[in-house]
Coordinates of N, CA, C and O in Angstrom, one line a residue:
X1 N 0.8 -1.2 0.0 CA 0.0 0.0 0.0 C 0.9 1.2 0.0 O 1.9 1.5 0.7
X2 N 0.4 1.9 -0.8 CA 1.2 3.5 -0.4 C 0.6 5.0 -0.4 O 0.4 5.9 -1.1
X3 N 0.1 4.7 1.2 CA -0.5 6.1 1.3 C -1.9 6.5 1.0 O -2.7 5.6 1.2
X4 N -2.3 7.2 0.6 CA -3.3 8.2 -0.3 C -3.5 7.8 -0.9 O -4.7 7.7 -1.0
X5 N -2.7 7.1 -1.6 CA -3.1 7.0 -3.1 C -4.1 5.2 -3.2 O -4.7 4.7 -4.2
X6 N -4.0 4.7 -2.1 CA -4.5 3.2 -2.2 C -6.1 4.0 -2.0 O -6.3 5.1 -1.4
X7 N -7.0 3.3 -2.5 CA -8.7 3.0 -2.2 C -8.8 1.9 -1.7 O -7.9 1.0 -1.8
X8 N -10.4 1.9 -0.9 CA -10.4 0.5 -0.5 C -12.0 0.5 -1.7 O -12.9 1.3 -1.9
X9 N -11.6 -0.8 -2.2 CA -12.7 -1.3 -3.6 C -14.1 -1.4 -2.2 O -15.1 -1.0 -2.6
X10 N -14.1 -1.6 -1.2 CA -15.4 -2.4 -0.6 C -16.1 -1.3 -0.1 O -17.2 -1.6 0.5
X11 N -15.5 0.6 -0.3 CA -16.2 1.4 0.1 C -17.5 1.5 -0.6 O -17.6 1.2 -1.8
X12 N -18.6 2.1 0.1 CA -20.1 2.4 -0.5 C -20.2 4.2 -1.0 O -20.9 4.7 -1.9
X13 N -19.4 4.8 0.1 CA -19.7 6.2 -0.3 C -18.0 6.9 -0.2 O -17.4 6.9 0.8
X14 N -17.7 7.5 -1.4 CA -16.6 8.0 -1.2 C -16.8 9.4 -0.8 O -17.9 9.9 -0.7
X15 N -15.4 10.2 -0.4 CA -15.5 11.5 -0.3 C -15.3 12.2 -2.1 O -14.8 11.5 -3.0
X16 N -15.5 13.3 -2.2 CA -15.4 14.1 -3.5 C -13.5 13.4 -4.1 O -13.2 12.7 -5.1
X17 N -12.8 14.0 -3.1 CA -11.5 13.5 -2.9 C -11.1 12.3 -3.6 O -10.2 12.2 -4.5
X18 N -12.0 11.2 -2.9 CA -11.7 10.1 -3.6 C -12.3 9.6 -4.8 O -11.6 9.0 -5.6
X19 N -13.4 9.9 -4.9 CA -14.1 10.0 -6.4 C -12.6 10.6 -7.0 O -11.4 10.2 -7.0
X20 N -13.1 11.5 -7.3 CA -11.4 12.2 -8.5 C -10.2 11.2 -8.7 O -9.7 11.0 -9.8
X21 N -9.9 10.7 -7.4 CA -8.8 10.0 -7.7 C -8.8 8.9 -8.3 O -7.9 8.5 -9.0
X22 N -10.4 8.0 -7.8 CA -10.8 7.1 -8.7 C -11.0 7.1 -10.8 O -11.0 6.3 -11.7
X23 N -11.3 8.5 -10.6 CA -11.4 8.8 -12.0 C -10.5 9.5 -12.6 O -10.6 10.0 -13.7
X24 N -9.2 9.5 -11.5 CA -8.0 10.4 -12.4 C -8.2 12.0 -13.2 O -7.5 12.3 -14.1
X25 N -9.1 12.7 -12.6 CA -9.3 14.0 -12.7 C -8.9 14.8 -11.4 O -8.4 14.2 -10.5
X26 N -9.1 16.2 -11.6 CA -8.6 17.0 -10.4 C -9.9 17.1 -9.3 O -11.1 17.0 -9.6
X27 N -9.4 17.3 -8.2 CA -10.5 17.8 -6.8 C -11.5 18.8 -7.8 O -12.5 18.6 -8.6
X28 N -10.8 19.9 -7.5 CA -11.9 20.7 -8.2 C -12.9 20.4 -9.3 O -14.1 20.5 -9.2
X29 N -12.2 20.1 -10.4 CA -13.2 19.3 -11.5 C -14.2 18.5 -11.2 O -15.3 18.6 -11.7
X30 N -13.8 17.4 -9.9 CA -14.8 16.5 -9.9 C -16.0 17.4 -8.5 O -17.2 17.1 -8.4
X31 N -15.6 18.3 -7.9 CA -16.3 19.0 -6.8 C -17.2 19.5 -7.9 O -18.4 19.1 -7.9
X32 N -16.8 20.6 -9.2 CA -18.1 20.9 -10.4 C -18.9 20.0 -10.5 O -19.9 19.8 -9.8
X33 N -18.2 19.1 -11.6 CA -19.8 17.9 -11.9 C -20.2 17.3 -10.5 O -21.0 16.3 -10.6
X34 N -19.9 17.6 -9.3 CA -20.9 17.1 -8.3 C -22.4 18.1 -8.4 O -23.6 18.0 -8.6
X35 N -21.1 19.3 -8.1 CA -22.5 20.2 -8.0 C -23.3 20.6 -9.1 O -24.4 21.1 -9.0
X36 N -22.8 20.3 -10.4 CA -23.6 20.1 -11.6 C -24.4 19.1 -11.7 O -24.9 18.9 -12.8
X37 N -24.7 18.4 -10.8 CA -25.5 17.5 -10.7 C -24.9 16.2 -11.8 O -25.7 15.3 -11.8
X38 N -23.9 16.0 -12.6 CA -23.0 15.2 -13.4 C -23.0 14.1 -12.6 O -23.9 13.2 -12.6
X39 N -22.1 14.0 -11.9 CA -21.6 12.9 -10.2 C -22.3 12.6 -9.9 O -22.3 13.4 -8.9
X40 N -23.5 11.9 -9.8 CA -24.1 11.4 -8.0 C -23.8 11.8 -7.2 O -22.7 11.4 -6.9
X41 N -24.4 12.8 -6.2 CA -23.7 12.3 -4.8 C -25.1 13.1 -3.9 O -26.0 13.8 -4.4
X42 N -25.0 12.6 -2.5 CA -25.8 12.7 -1.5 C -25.0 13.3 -0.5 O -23.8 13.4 -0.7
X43 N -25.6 13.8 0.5 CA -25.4 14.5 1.7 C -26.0 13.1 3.0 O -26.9 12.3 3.0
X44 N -24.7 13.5 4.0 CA -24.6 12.3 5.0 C -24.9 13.5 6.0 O -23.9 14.1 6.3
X45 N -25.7 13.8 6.4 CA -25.6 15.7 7.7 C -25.0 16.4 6.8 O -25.3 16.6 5.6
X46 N -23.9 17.0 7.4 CA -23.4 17.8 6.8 C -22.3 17.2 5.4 O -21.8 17.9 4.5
X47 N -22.1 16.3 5.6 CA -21.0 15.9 4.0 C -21.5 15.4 2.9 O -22.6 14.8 2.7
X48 N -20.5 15.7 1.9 CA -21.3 15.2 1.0 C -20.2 14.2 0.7 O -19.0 14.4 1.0
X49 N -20.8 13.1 0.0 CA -20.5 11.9 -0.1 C -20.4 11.4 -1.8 O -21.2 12.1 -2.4
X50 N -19.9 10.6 -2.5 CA -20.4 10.1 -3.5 C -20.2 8.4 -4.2 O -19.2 7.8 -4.6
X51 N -21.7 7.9 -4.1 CA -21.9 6.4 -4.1 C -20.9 6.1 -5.3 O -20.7 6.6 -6.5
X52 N -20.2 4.8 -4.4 CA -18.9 4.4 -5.5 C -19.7 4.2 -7.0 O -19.5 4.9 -8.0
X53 N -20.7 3.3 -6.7 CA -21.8 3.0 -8.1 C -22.1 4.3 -9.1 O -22.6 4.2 -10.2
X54 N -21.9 5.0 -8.7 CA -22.2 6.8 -9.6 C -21.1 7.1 -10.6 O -21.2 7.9 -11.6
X55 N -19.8 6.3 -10.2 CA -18.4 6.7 -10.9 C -18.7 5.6 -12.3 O -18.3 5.9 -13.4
X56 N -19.2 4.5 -12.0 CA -18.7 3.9 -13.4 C -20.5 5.0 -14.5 O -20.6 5.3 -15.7
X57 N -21.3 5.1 -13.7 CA -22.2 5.5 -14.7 C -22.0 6.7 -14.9 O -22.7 7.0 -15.8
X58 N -21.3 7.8 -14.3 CA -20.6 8.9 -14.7 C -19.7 8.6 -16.3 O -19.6 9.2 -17.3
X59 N -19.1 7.3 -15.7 CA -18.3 7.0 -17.2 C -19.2 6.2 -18.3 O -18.6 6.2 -19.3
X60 N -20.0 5.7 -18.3 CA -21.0 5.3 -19.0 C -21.8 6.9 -19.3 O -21.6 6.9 -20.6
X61 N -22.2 7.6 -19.2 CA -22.7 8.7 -19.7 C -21.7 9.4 -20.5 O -22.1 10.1 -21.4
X62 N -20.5 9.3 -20.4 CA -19.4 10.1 -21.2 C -19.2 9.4 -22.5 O -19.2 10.0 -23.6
X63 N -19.1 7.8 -22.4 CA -19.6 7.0 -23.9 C -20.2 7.2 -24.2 O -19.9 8.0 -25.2
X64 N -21.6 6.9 -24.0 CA -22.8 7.2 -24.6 C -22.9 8.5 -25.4 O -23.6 8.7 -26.5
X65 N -22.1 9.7 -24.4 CA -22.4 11.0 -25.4 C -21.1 11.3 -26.6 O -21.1 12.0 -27.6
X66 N -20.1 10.3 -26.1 CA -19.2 10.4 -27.2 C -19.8 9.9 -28.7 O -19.8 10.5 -29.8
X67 N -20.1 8.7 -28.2 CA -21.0 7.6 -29.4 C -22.1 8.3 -30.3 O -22.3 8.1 -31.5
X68 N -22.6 9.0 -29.5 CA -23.6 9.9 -30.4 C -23.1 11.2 -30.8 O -23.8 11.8 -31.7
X69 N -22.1 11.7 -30.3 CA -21.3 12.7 -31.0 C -20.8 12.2 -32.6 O -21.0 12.7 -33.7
X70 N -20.1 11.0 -32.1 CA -18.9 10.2 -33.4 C -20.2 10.3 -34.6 O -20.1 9.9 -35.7

């Protein structure tokens, strides 16, 4: 393991943080399409969270709009 940079695969709700890292974009980028409503994500009280399950259909919506661009 090294650090930061490891995920654990068995998490349900990441932080903004780790989304990004899971998708290899920047914090900030991924904090936008949260609040663009793009990302999934939910509020735990006060945090906001985003369901691991949101990242692959985040990337499934980016095909699909590629596919229909091409």
């Amino acid at each position: 393991m090294n650090g930061s940079q490891d995920v654990d695969p068995t998490l349900v709700l990441l932080t903004v943080e780790e989304a990004a890292r899971r998708l290899r974009i920047g914090r900030t980028t991924c904090f936008r399409l949260v609040l663009a409503g793009e990302i999934e994500s939910v509020t735990v009280g006060r945090l906001r969270r985003v369901p691991a399950d949101a990242l692959p259909a985040y990337v499934a919506k980016l095909r699909h709009r590629s596919a229909v661009a091409a």
